[in-house]
Tab-separated table of C-alpha atoms in Angstrom:
chain	number	residue	atom	x	y	z
P	197	ALA	CA	99.518	133.155	85.854
P	198	GLN	CA	103.217	133.565	86.310
P	199	SER	CA	105.364	131.359	84.135
P	200	VAL	CA	108.959	130.640	83.281
P	201	SER	CA	110.041	129.899	79.727
P	202	GLN	CA	113.146	128.087	78.640
P	203	HIS	CA	113.122	128.167	74.879
P	204	ASN	CA	116.105	125.902	74.342
P	205	HIS	CA	114.855	122.403	75.019
P	206	HIS	CA	117.916	120.524	73.865
P	207	VAL	CA	121.360	121.963	73.213
P	208	ILE	CA	124.284	120.010	71.786
P	209	LEU	CA	127.781	121.457	71.977
P	210	SER	CA	131.361	120.387	71.592
P	211	GLU	CA	133.788	120.853	74.437
P	212	ALA	CA	135.221	124.380	74.671
P	213	ALA	CA	132.193	125.910	72.962
P	214	SER	CA	130.438	128.788	74.653
P	215	LEU	CA	127.048	128.282	76.204
P	216	GLU	CA	124.058	130.516	76.682
P	217	LEU	CA	120.721	129.168	77.875
P	218	GLY	CA	117.721	131.438	77.813
P	219	CYS	CA	115.249	131.996	80.632
P	220	ASN	CA	112.351	134.420	80.579
P	221	TYR	CA	109.656	134.923	83.168
P	222	SER	CA	106.318	136.618	83.167
P	223	TYR	CA	105.916	138.814	86.237
P	224	GLY	CA	106.325	142.546	86.543
P	225	GLY	CA	107.262	142.768	90.213
P	226	THR	CA	110.249	141.833	92.297
P	227	VAL	CA	111.598	138.338	91.820
P	228	ASN	CA	114.353	136.078	93.020
P	229	LEU	CA	115.942	133.992	90.279
P	230	PHE	CA	117.692	130.651	90.293
P	231	TRP	CA	119.395	128.189	88.039
P	232	TYR	CA	119.472	124.557	89.082
P	233	VAL	CA	121.413	121.741	87.444
P	234	GLN	CA	120.493	118.078	87.386
P	235	TYR	CA	123.325	115.733	86.383
P	236	PRO	CA	122.258	112.365	84.966
P	237	GLY	CA	120.673	110.267	87.680
P	238	GLN	CA	121.111	112.891	90.348
P	239	HIS	CA	118.983	115.403	92.194
P	240	LEU	CA	118.744	119.093	91.461
P	241	GLN	CA	121.571	121.243	92.749
P	242	LEU	CA	121.653	125.003	93.002
P	243	LEU	CA	123.970	126.481	90.396
P	244	LEU	CA	123.495	130.162	91.167
P	245	LYS	CA	120.945	132.656	92.416
P	246	TYR	CA	120.054	136.318	92.118
P	247	PHE	CA	118.313	138.257	94.849
P	248	SER	CA	119.409	141.860	94.349
P	249	GLY	CA	122.422	144.022	93.544
P	250	ASP	CA	124.828	143.295	90.719
P	251	PRO	CA	122.764	141.752	87.938
P	252	LEU	CA	125.679	139.594	86.848
P	253	VAL	CA	125.955	136.688	89.251
P	254	LYS	CA	128.584	134.003	89.328
P	255	GLY	CA	127.904	130.460	90.376
P	256	ILE	CA	129.732	127.229	90.731
P	257	LYS	CA	131.777	125.523	88.019
P	258	GLY	CA	132.376	128.679	86.004
P	259	PHE	CA	128.723	129.443	85.308
P	260	GLU	CA	127.304	132.924	85.417
P	261	ALA	CA	123.933	134.503	84.729
P	262	GLU	CA	122.769	137.987	83.940
P	263	PHE	CA	119.502	139.461	85.144
P	264	ILE	CA	118.057	141.927	82.645
P	265	LYS	CA	114.990	143.377	84.278
P	266	SER	CA	113.738	145.161	81.174
P	267	LYS	CA	113.733	141.881	79.271
P	268	PHE	CA	112.447	139.728	82.155
P	269	SER	CA	115.377	137.462	81.475
P	270	PHE	CA	117.976	135.551	83.453
P	271	ASN	CA	120.186	133.798	80.916
P	272	LEU	CA	122.820	131.305	81.961
P	273	ARG	CA	126.285	131.441	80.390
P	274	LYS	CA	129.570	129.621	80.424
P	275	PRO	CA	132.489	130.632	78.207
P	276	SER	CA	133.823	127.135	77.649
P	277	VAL	CA	131.803	124.016	78.401
P	278	GLN	CA	133.197	120.668	79.433
P	279	TRP	CA	131.903	117.147	78.890
P	280	SER	CA	131.064	117.065	82.601
P	281	ASP	CA	128.553	119.884	82.076
P	282	THR	CA	126.230	117.419	80.363
P	283	ALA	CA	123.059	117.770	82.424
P	284	GLU	CA	119.608	119.266	82.504
P	285	TYR	CA	119.361	122.901	83.532
P	286	PHE	CA	116.316	124.458	85.138
P	287	CYS	CA	115.547	128.108	85.599
P	288	ALA	CA	113.288	128.964	88.540
P	289	VAL	CA	111.624	132.127	89.750
P	290	ARG	CA	110.310	133.069	93.158
P	291	ILE	CA	107.813	135.879	93.285
P	292	TYR	CA	108.996	138.165	96.059
P	293	ASN	CA	107.322	137.508	99.408
P	294	THR	CA	105.942	134.187	98.297
P	295	ASP	CA	107.493	130.871	99.114
P	296	LYS	CA	107.024	128.888	95.964
P	297	LEU	CA	109.402	128.397	93.100
P	298	ILE	CA	108.094	128.314	89.555
P	299	PHE	CA	110.277	126.156	87.354
P	300	GLY	CA	110.875	126.282	83.660
P	301	THR	CA	110.595	123.115	81.609
P	302	GLY	CA	114.329	122.591	81.548
P	303	THR	CA	117.076	122.531	78.925
P	304	ARG	CA	118.958	119.360	78.255
P	305	LEU	CA	122.612	120.069	77.480
P	306	GLN	CA	124.815	117.472	75.831
P	307	VAL	CA	128.502	118.195	75.513
P	308	PHE	CA	130.596	115.985	73.268
P	309	PRO	CA	134.363	115.615	73.644
B	185	ASP	CA	125.853	112.651	104.350
B	186	ALA	CA	122.660	113.427	102.429
B	187	ASP	CA	120.625	116.169	104.042
B	188	VAL	CA	117.390	115.275	102.258
B	189	THR	CA	116.613	111.611	101.778
B	190	GLN	CA	113.784	109.899	99.982
B	191	THR	CA	112.512	106.359	100.179
B	192	PRO	CA	112.037	104.318	98.141
B	193	ARG	CA	114.338	105.394	95.315
B	194	ASN	CA	112.516	103.275	92.782
B	195	ARG	CA	109.065	101.747	92.904
B	196	ILE	CA	106.901	99.864	90.474
B	197	THR	CA	103.283	99.478	91.427
B	198	LYS	CA	100.006	98.515	89.817
B	199	THR	CA	97.026	100.665	88.971
B	200	GLY	CA	94.714	101.124	91.936
B	201	LYS	CA	97.324	100.467	94.625
B	202	ARG	CA	97.984	102.893	97.431
B	203	ILE	CA	101.581	103.986	97.713
B	204	MET	CA	103.504	106.243	100.043
B	205	LEU	CA	106.709	108.084	99.290
B	206	GLU	CA	108.694	109.348	102.220
B	207	CYS	CA	111.012	112.274	102.684
B	208	SER	CA	113.251	113.024	105.638
B	209	GLN	CA	115.615	115.920	106.190
B	210	THR	CA	118.353	116.745	108.638
B	211	LYS	CA	118.740	120.360	107.577
B	212	GLY	CA	116.411	121.663	110.274
B	213	HIS	CA	114.285	123.439	107.700
B	214	ASP	CA	110.671	124.247	108.391
B	215	ARG	CA	109.474	124.197	104.827
B	216	MET	CA	109.079	121.085	102.746
B	217	TYR	CA	107.806	120.504	99.228
B	218	TRP	CA	106.808	117.687	96.908
B	219	TYR	CA	107.322	118.008	93.153
B	220	ARG	CA	106.892	115.705	90.234
B	221	GLN	CA	109.133	115.863	87.188
B	222	ASP	CA	107.959	114.777	83.769
B	223	PRO	CA	110.019	114.991	80.575
B	224	GLY	CA	109.417	118.300	78.848
B	225	LEU	CA	107.307	119.653	81.696
B	226	GLY	CA	109.932	120.504	84.273
B	227	LEU	CA	109.036	120.357	87.941
B	228	ARG	CA	105.503	120.909	89.109
B	229	LEU	CA	104.540	121.509	92.713
B	230	ILE	CA	102.193	118.957	94.265
B	231	TYR	CA	102.012	120.013	97.921
B	232	TYR	CA	104.021	122.148	100.285
B	233	SER	CA	104.177	122.608	104.029
B	234	PHE	CA	105.556	125.532	105.994
B	235	ASP	CA	105.381	123.749	109.304
B	236	VAL	CA	103.770	120.697	110.849
B	237	LYS	CA	100.342	122.331	111.024
B	238	ASP	CA	100.450	124.116	107.692
B	239	ILE	CA	99.892	122.145	104.501
B	240	ASN	CA	98.993	123.654	101.169
B	241	LYS	CA	98.047	122.371	97.742
B	242	GLY	CA	100.280	123.057	94.816
B	243	GLU	CA	99.348	123.232	91.162
B	244	ILE	CA	98.744	119.507	90.667
B	245	SER	CA	97.445	118.085	93.961
B	246	ASP	CA	94.575	115.989	92.571
B	247	GLY	CA	95.132	112.306	93.255
B	248	TYR	CA	97.730	112.989	95.951
B	249	SER	CA	97.691	113.571	99.686
B	250	VAL	CA	100.436	114.413	102.162
B	251	SER	CA	101.261	114.067	105.802
B	252	ARG	CA	103.739	116.132	107.799
B	253	GLN	CA	104.500	113.808	110.655
B	254	ALA	CA	107.227	115.963	112.142
B	255	GLN	CA	109.378	118.900	111.166
B	256	ALA	CA	111.783	116.512	109.498
B	257	LYS	CA	109.322	114.200	107.731
B	258	PHE	CA	106.927	114.832	104.872
B	259	SER	CA	105.179	111.940	103.129
B	260	LEU	CA	103.349	111.882	99.821
B	261	SER	CA	100.599	109.345	99.193
B	262	LEU	CA	98.926	108.229	96.036
B	263	GLU	CA	95.572	106.909	97.220
B	264	SER	CA	94.843	104.924	94.066
B	265	ALA	CA	97.737	105.030	91.663
B	266	ILE	CA	97.116	105.503	87.951
B	267	PRO	CA	99.558	105.180	85.024
B	268	ASN	CA	99.773	108.926	84.367
B	269	GLN	CA	101.273	109.312	87.826
B	270	THR	CA	104.366	107.598	86.509
B	271	ALA	CA	107.056	110.218	87.083
B	272	LEU	CA	110.111	111.213	89.048
B	273	TYR	CA	109.139	112.644	92.430
B	274	PHE	CA	111.327	115.065	94.348
B	275	CYS	CA	111.132	116.323	97.878
B	276	ALA	CA	112.700	119.675	98.705
B	277	THR	CA	113.254	121.825	101.761
B	278	SER	CA	113.895	125.469	102.488
B	279	ASP	CA	114.179	127.643	105.542
B	280	LEU	CA	112.970	131.067	106.566
B	281	THR	CA	116.272	132.782	105.839
B	282	GLY	CA	116.420	132.049	102.131
B	283	PRO	CA	114.078	130.947	99.377
B	284	GLU	CA	116.445	128.536	97.682
B	285	GLN	CA	115.328	124.947	97.946
B	286	TYR	CA	117.396	121.849	98.555
B	287	PHE	CA	116.351	118.699	96.806
B	288	GLY	CA	116.371	115.038	97.663
B	289	PRO	CA	117.628	112.359	95.261
B	290	GLY	CA	114.188	111.597	93.869
B	291	THR	CA	111.884	108.592	93.684
B	292	ARG	CA	111.224	107.044	90.312
B	293	LEU	CA	107.664	105.739	90.374
B	294	THR	CA	106.195	103.552	87.665
B	295	VAL	CA	102.504	102.696	87.685
B	296	THR	CA	101.586	99.803	85.401
């Protein structure tokens, strides 16, 4: 069965540190890829998405992600985190031509001032 | 100005009770989904519906049922609630033009 792995379960950083959250999926065909963010007490919001084209995609709030097809990865990055980035981050994959998203287990990010 | 709303936002109920969670959307999307979120497990799909007459089971449908009363409304029922159904429940929508999903604010359900 297809799956999405987020190996970092809990990440703690100081403000201005760089961030990279890993996401790997298990499917050899065409996929659409997403990162969602859930701020404390709030619903999931779309951070960025990849459908095709340039494998480096930019999202909101200075986040970006790179799709590396050969590694089945879609890692999320931010050069300099802020306290307001404290949230839970979910990677999700849609198998092409299906209509369901498969979510990873999430990474909880805590940023300290 | 919320496009996807869920009621109630919080609910405490007892084992064996029937409970309904409701989701409404003003986005005009055809597709609606119910997920549950548990710590360390991410989001898991319970049921999804592509239109009023099309309802499908997700990966964890046992113990749940749904009703798509209209394009804009999708309800999730727990016929006889049990403690391991304590979770955060999210409704989501999407349309035919793009696979990204838009989430409601969630319902925190506690079964005692």
